CSV table of C-alpha atoms in Angstrom, one decimal:
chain,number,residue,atom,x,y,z
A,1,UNK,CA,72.3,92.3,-18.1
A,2,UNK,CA,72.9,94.7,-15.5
A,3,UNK,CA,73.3,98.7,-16.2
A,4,UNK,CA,76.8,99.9,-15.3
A,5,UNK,CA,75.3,103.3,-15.5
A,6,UNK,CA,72.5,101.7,-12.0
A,7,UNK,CA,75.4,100.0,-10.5
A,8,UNK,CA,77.9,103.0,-10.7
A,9,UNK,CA,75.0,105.4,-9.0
A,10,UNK,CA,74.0,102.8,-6.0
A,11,UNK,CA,77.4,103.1,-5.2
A,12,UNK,CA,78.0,106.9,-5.9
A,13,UNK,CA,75.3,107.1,-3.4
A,14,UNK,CA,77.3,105.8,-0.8
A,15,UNK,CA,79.5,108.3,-1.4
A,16,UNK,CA,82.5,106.4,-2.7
A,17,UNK,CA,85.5,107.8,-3.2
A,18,UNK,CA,87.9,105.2,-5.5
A,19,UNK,CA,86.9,102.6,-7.4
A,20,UNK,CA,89.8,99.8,-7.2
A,21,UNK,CA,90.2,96.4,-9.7
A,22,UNK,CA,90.7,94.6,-12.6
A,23,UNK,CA,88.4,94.4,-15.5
A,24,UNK,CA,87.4,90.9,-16.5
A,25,UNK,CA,84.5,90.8,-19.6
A,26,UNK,CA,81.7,91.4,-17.2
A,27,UNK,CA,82.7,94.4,-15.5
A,28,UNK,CA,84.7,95.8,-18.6
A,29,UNK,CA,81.8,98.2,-19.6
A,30,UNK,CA,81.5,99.6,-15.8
A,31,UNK,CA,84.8,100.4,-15.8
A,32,UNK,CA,85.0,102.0,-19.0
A,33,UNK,CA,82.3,104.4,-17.8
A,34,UNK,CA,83.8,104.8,-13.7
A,35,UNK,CA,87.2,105.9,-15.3
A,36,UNK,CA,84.9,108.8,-16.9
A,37,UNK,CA,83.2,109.7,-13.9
A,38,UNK,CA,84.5,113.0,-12.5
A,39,UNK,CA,83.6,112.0,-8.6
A,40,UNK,CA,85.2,108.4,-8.4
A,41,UNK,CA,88.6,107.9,-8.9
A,42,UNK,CA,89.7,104.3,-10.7
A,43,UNK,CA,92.7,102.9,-10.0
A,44,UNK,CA,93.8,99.9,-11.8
A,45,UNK,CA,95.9,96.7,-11.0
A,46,UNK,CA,98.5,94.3,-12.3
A,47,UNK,CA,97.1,91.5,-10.2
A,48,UNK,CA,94.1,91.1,-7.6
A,49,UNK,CA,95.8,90.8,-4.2
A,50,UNK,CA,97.0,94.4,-4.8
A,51,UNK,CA,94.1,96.0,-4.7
A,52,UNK,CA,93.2,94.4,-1.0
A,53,UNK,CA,96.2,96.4,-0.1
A,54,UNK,CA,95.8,99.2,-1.7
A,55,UNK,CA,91.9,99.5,-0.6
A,56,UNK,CA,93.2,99.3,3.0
A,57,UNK,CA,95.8,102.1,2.9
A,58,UNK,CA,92.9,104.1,1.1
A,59,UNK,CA,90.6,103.5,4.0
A,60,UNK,CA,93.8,104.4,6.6
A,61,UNK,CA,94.4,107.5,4.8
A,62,UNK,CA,90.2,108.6,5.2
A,63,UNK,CA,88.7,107.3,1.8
A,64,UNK,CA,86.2,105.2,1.2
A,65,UNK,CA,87.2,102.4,-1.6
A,66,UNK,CA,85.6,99.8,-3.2
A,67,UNK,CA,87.2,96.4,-5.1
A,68,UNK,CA,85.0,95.0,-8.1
A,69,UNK,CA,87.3,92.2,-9.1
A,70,UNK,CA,86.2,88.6,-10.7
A,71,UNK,CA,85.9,85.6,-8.8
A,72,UNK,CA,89.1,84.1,-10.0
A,73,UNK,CA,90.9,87.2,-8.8
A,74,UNK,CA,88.8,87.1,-5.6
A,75,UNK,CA,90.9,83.6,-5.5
A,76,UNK,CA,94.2,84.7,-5.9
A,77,UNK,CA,93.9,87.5,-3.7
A,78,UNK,CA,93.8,85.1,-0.4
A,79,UNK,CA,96.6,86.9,1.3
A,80,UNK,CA,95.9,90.3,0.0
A,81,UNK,CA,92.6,90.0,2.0
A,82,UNK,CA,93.2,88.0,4.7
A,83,UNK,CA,96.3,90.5,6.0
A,84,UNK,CA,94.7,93.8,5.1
A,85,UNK,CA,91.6,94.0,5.1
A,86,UNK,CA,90.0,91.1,7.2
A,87,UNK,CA,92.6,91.5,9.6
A,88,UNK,CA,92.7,95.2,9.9
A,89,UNK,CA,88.7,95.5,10.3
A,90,UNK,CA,88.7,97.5,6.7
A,91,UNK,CA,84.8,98.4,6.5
A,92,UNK,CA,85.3,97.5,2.6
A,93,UNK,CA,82.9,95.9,0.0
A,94,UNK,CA,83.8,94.0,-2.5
A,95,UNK,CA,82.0,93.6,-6.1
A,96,UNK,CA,82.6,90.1,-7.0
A,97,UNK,CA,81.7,89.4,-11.1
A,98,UNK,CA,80.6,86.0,-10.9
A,99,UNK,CA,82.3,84.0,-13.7
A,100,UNK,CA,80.4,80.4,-14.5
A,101,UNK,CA,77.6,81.1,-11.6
A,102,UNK,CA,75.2,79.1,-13.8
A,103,UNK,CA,77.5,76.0,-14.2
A,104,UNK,CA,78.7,76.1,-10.0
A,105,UNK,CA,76.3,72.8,-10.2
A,106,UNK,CA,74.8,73.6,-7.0
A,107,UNK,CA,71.8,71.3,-7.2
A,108,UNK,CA,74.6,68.1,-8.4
A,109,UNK,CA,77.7,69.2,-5.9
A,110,UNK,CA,78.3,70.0,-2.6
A,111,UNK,CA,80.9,70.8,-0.8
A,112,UNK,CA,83.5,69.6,0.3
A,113,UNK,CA,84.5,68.5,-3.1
A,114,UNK,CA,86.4,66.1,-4.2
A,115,UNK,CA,89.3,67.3,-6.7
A,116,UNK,CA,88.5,65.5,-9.6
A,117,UNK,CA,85.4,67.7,-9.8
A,118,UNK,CA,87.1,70.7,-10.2
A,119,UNK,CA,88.0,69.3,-14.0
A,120,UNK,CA,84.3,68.5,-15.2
A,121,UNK,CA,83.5,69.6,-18.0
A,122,UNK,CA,80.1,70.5,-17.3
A,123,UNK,CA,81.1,72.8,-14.4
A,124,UNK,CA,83.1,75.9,-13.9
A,125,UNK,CA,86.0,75.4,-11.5
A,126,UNK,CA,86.1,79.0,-9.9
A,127,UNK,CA,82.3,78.9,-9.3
A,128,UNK,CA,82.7,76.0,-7.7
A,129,UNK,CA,84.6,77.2,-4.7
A,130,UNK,CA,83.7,81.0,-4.7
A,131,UNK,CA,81.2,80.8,-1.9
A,132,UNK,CA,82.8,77.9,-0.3
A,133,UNK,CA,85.9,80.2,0.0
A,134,UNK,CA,84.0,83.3,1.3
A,135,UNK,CA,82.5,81.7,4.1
A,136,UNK,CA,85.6,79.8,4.7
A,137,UNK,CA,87.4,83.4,5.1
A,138,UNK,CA,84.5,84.9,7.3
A,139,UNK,CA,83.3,87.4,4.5
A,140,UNK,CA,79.4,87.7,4.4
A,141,UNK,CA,78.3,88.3,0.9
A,142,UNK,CA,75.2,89.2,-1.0
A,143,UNK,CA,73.9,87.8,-4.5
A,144,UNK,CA,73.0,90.6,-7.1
A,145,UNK,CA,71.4,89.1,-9.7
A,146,UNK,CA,69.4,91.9,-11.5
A,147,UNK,CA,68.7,95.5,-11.8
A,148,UNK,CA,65.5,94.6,-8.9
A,149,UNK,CA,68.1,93.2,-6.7
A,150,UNK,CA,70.2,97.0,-6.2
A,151,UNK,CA,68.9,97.5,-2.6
A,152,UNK,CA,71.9,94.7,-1.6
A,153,UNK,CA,74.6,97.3,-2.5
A,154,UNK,CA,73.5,99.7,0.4
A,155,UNK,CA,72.5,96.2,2.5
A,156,UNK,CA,76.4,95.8,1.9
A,157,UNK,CA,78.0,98.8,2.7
A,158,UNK,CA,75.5,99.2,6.0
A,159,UNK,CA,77.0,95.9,6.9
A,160,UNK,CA,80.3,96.4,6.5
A,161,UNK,CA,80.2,99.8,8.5
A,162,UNK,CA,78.2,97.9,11.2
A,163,UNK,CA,80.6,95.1,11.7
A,164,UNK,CA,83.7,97.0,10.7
A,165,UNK,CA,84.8,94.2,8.3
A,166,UNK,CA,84.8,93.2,4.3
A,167,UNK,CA,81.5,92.7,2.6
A,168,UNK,CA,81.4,91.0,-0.5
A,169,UNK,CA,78.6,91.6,-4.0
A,170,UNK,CA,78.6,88.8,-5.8
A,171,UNK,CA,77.1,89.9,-9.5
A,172,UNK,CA,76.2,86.9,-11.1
A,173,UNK,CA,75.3,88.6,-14.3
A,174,UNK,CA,77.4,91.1,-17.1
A,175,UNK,CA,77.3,95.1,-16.2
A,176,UNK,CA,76.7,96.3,-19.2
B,1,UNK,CA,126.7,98.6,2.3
B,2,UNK,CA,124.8,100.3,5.0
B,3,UNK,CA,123.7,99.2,8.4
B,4,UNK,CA,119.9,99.1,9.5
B,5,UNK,CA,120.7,102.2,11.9
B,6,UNK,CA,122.4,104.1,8.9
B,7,UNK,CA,119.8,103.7,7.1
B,8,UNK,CA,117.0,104.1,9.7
B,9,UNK,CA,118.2,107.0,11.9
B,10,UNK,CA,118.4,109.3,9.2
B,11,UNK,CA,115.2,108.7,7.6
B,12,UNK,CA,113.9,109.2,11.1
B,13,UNK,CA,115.4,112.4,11.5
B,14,UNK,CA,114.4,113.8,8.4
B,15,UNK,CA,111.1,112.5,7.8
B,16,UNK,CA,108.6,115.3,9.0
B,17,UNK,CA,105.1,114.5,8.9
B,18,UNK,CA,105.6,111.6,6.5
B,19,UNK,CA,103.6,109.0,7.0
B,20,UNK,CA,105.9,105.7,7.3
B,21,UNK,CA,104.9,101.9,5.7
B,22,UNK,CA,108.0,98.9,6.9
B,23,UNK,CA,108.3,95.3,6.6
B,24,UNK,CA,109.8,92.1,7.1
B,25,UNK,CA,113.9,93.2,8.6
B,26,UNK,CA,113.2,97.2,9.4
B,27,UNK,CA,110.3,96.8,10.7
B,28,UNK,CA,111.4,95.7,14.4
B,29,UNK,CA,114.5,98.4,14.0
B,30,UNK,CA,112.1,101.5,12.8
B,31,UNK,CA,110.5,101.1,16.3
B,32,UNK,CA,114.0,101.9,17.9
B,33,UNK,CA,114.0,105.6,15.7
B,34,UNK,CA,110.5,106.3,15.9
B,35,UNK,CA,107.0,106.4,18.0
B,36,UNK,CA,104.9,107.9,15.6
B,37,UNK,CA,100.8,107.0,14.7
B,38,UNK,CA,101.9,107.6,11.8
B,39,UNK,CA,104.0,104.7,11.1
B,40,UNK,CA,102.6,101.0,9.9
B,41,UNK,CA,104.4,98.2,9.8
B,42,UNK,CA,102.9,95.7,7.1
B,43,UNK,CA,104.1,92.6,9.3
B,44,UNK,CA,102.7,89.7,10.5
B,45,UNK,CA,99.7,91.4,7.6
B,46,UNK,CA,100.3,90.2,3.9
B,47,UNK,CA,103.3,89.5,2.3
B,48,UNK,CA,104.4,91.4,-0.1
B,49,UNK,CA,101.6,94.1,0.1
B,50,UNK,CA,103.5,97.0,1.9
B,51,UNK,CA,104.3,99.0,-1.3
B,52,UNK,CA,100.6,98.7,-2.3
B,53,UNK,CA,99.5,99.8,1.0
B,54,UNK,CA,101.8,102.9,1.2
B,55,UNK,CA,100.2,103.8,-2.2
B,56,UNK,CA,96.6,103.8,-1.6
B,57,UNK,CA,98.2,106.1,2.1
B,58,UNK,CA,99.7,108.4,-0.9
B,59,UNK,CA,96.7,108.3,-2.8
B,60,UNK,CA,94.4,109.2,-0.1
B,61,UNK,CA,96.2,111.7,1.2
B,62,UNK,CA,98.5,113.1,-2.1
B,63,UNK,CA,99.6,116.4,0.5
B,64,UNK,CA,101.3,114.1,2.4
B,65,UNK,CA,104.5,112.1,1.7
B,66,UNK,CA,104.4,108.3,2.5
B,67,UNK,CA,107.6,106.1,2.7
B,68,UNK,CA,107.8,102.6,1.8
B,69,UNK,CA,110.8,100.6,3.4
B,70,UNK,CA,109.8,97.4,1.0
B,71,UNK,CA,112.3,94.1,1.3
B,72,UNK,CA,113.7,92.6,-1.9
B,73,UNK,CA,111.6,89.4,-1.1
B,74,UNK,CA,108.8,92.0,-0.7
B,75,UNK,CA,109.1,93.5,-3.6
B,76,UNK,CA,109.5,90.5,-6.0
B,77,UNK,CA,106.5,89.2,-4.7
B,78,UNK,CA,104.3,92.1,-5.8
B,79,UNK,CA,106.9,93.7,-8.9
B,80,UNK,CA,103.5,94.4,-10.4
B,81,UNK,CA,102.9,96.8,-8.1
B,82,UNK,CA,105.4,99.2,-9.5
B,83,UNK,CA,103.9,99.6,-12.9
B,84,UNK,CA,100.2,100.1,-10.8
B,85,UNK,CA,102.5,102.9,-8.9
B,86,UNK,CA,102.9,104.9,-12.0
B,87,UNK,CA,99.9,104.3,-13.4
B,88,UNK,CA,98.1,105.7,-10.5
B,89,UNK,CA,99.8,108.7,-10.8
B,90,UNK,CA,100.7,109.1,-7.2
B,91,UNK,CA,103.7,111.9,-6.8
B,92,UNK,CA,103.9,111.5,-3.2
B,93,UNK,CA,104.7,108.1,-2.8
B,94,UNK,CA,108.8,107.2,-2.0
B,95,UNK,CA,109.1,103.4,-2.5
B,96,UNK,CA,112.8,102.1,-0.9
B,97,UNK,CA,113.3,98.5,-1.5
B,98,UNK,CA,115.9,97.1,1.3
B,99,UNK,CA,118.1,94.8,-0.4
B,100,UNK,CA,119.7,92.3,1.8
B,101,UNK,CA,119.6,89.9,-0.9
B,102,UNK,CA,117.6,87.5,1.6
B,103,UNK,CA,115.0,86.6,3.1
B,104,UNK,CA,115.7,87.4,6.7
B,105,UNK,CA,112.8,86.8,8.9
B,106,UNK,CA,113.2,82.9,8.0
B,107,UNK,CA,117.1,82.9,8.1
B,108,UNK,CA,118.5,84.4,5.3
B,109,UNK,CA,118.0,82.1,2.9
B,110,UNK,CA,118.5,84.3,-0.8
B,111,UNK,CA,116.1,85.4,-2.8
B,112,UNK,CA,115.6,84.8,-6.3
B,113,UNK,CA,119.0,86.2,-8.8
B,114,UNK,CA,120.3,87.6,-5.8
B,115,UNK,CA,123.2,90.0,-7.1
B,116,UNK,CA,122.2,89.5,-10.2
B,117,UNK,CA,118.9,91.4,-10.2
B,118,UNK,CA,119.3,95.1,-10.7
B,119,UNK,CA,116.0,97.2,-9.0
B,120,UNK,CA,116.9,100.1,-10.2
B,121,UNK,CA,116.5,99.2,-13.5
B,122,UNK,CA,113.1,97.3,-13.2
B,123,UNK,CA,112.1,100.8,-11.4
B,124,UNK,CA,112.9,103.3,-14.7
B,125,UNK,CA,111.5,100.6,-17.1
B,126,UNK,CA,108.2,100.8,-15.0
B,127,UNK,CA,108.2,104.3,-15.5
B,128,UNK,CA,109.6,105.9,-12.3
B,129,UNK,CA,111.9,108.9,-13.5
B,130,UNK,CA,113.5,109.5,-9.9
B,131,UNK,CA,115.5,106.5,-8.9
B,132,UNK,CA,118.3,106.4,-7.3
B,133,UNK,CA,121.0,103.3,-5.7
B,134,UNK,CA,123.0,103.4,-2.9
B,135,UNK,CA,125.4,101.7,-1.5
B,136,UNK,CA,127.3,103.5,1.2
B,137,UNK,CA,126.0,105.6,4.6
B,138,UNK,CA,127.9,109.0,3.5
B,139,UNK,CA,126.2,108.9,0.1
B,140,UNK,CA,123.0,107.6,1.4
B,141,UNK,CA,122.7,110.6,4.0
B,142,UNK,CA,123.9,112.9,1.9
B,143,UNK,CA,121.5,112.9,-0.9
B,144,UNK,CA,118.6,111.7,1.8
B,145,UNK,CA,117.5,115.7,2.1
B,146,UNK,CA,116.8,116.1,-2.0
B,147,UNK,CA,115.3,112.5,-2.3
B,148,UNK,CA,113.0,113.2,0.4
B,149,UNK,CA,112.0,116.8,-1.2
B,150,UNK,CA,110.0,117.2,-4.5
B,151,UNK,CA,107.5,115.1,-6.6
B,152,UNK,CA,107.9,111.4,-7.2
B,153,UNK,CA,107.1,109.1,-7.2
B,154,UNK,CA,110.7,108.4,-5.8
B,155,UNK,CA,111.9,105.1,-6.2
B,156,UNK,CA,115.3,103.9,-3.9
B,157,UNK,CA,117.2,101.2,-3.7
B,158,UNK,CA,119.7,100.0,-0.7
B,159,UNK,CA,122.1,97.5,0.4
B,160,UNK,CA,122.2,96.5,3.5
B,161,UNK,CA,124.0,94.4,5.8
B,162,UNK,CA,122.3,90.7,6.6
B,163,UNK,CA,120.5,91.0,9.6
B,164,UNK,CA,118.9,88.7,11.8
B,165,UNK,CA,115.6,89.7,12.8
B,166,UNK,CA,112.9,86.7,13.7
B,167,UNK,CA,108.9,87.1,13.3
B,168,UNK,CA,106.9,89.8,14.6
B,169,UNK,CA,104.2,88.9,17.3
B,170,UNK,CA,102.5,91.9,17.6
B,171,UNK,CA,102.5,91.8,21.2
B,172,UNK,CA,103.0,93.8,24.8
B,173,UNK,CA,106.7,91.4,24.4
B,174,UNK,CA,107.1,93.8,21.4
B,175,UNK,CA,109.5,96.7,22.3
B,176,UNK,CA,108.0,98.8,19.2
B,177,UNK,CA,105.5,100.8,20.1
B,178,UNK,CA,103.7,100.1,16.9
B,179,UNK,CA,104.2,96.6,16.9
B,180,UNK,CA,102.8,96.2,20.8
B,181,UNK,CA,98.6,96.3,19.2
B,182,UNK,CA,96.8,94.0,17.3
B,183,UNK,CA,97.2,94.8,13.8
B,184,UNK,CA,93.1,95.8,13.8
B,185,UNK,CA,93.8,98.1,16.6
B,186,UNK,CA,97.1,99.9,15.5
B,187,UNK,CA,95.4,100.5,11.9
B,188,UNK,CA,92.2,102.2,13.4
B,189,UNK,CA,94.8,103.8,15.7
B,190,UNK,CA,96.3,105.2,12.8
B,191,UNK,CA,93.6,105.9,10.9
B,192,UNK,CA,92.3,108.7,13.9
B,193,UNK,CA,95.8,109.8,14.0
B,194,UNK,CA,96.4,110.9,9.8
B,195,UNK,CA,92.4,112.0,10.3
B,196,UNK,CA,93.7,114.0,13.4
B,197,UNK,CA,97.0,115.4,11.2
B,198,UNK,CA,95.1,115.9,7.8
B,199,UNK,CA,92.3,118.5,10.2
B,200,UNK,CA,95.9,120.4,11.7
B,201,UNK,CA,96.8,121.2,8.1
B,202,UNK,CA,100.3,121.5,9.4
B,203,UNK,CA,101.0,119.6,5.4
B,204,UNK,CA,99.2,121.2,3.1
């Protein structure tokens, strides 16, 4: 498990100024404590593509968003991203929760998949095509797997102020 | 029912420093009624995201009013977006929804329970506690200068006449002054430009 509490101050470092997203049973706990926090404004969704939007009209108005969304809503959010964000040159990261990272069956499937894989059993659908579908949309993206691995969220933010473009965090394990 | 120009000029003329979000059928026509940095038009961008857009505008800058000119279509696609309105707690945001009961940039084809679906409603039972309908000019422009004034968020909707606007192409071809950039380059453009009004204070 990763600490919220670590997670929350990497990114309070980089002076954030809104936290944006949906909570999904990984990230519940970090949101329970950003919504607390008197420096970091969280703004809550009814559906992921929103908050692409919203982060962009954040980052137009002089703020400095983030989105921590999971992967499925990463998914559903296509549009959201590609016509904000990516398009407009939005210098945003993106914390990804990764649902079902240990059953993407890396080491058994590659890409490009066939459809029929997408139902096995032993394998979690959204995992599957998460990375697929972030370098298929041009968004470079870092793996945090553990408290050791924080140095990616500045990597992140450095990158995405460097290439003027979305940067995604994939967190493969619970914030807790 | 209102024209585009009834309902465009005005807002135009009375909008101060507000900073202006259009989409889909207005936002070709806002570009004849305005030159402003401060206007975006979410086209050719994401569909349906204008209204969320224009909120995280009002959220960043809450001295400032924003104005949404959403579509229906627009606004069905994203109808969560007005409960995320008021739960955000933005008071500066002024959310019109456009109602030409189609979806114009592809040919009018309707949109879902066209005359049937009533916005006005699904705006109070989100929460929004100014709303108002119109559906004539003299109305429209007479209550334009109190809807405009005060703490919202405001919530509006208006019928218009069909029109017949095509795609935008975000090109020099473009007679809009916003709509003649990339989108990349208009939203840094605009970006310098509410950085550049925010330092003036002229809002606050």
């Amino acid at each position: 498990m990763i600490q919220a509490r670590s997670v929350l101050q990497e990114l309070k470092k980089q002076h954030i100024s809104h936290i944006i997203g949906l909570p999904d049973n990984s990230s519940a706990g970090f949101f329970q404590l950003a919504s607390r926090d008197e420096d970091v404004k969280s703004i809550f969704v009814t559906r992921e593509g929103e908050a692409f939007a919203i982060a962009a009209g954040l980052w137009l108005g002089g703020k400095r968003p983030v989105i921590l969304i999971q992967n499925t809503g990463l998914l559903e959010s296509g549009d959201g991203l590609r016509g904000t964000a990516l398009r407009m040159r939005v210098p945003l990261v993106c914390l990804i929760t990764y649902r079902g990272y240990h059953k993407r069956g890396h080491d058994r499937v590659t890409p490009p998949f066939e459809a029929r894989v997408l139902d096995r059993a032993d394998l979690d659908s959204a995992a599957l095509v998460t990375e697929p579908t972030l370098q298929a949309w041009g968004v470079p993206y870092y793996l945090l797997h553990d408290e050791g691995g924080l140095a990616v969220i500045p990597e992140a933010f450095s990158r995405a102020g460097r290439c003027s473009q979305p940067v995604a965090v994939l967190i493969t394990d619970s914030l807790g | 029912m209102l024209t585009k120009e009834q309902l465009l000029e005005p807002l135009a003329r009375l909008r101060g420093n507000a900073a202006i979000v259009t989409t889909m059928g207005v936002a070709r026509p806002w570009g004849k009624y305005s030159s402003s940095e401060l206007d975006f038009a979410s086209a050719d961008s994401a569909m349906g995201h204008a209204a969320d857009l224009a909120l995280g505008i009002a959220l960043a800058q809450p001295w400032r009013k924003v104005i949404c000119l959403n579509g229906d279509g627009s606004m069905l696609m994203t109808l969560g977006t007005l409960a995320t309105i008021i739960g955000s707690g933005a008071a500066n945001l002024i959310l019109f929804v456009v109602q030409n009961g189609t979806y114009e940039i592809t040919g009018n084809q309707p949109v879902p329970a066209a005359g049937k679906l009533d916005f006005c409603q699904l705006a109070l039972g989100a929460g929004f506690s100014r709303v108002y309908g119109f559906e004539a000019a003299a109305e429209f422009e007479k209550t334009l200068p109190e809807l405009l004034s005060g703490d919202g968020p405001v919530f509006a909707a208006v019928l218009i006449e069909p029109g017949s606007e095509g795609p935008i192409s975000r090109s020099e071809r473009e007679e809009s002054f916003y709509l003649k950039e990339s989108l990349a380059e208009w939203a840094h453009r605009m970006r310098r430009a509410l950085a550049a009004d925010d330092c003036r204070g002229s809002t606050r």
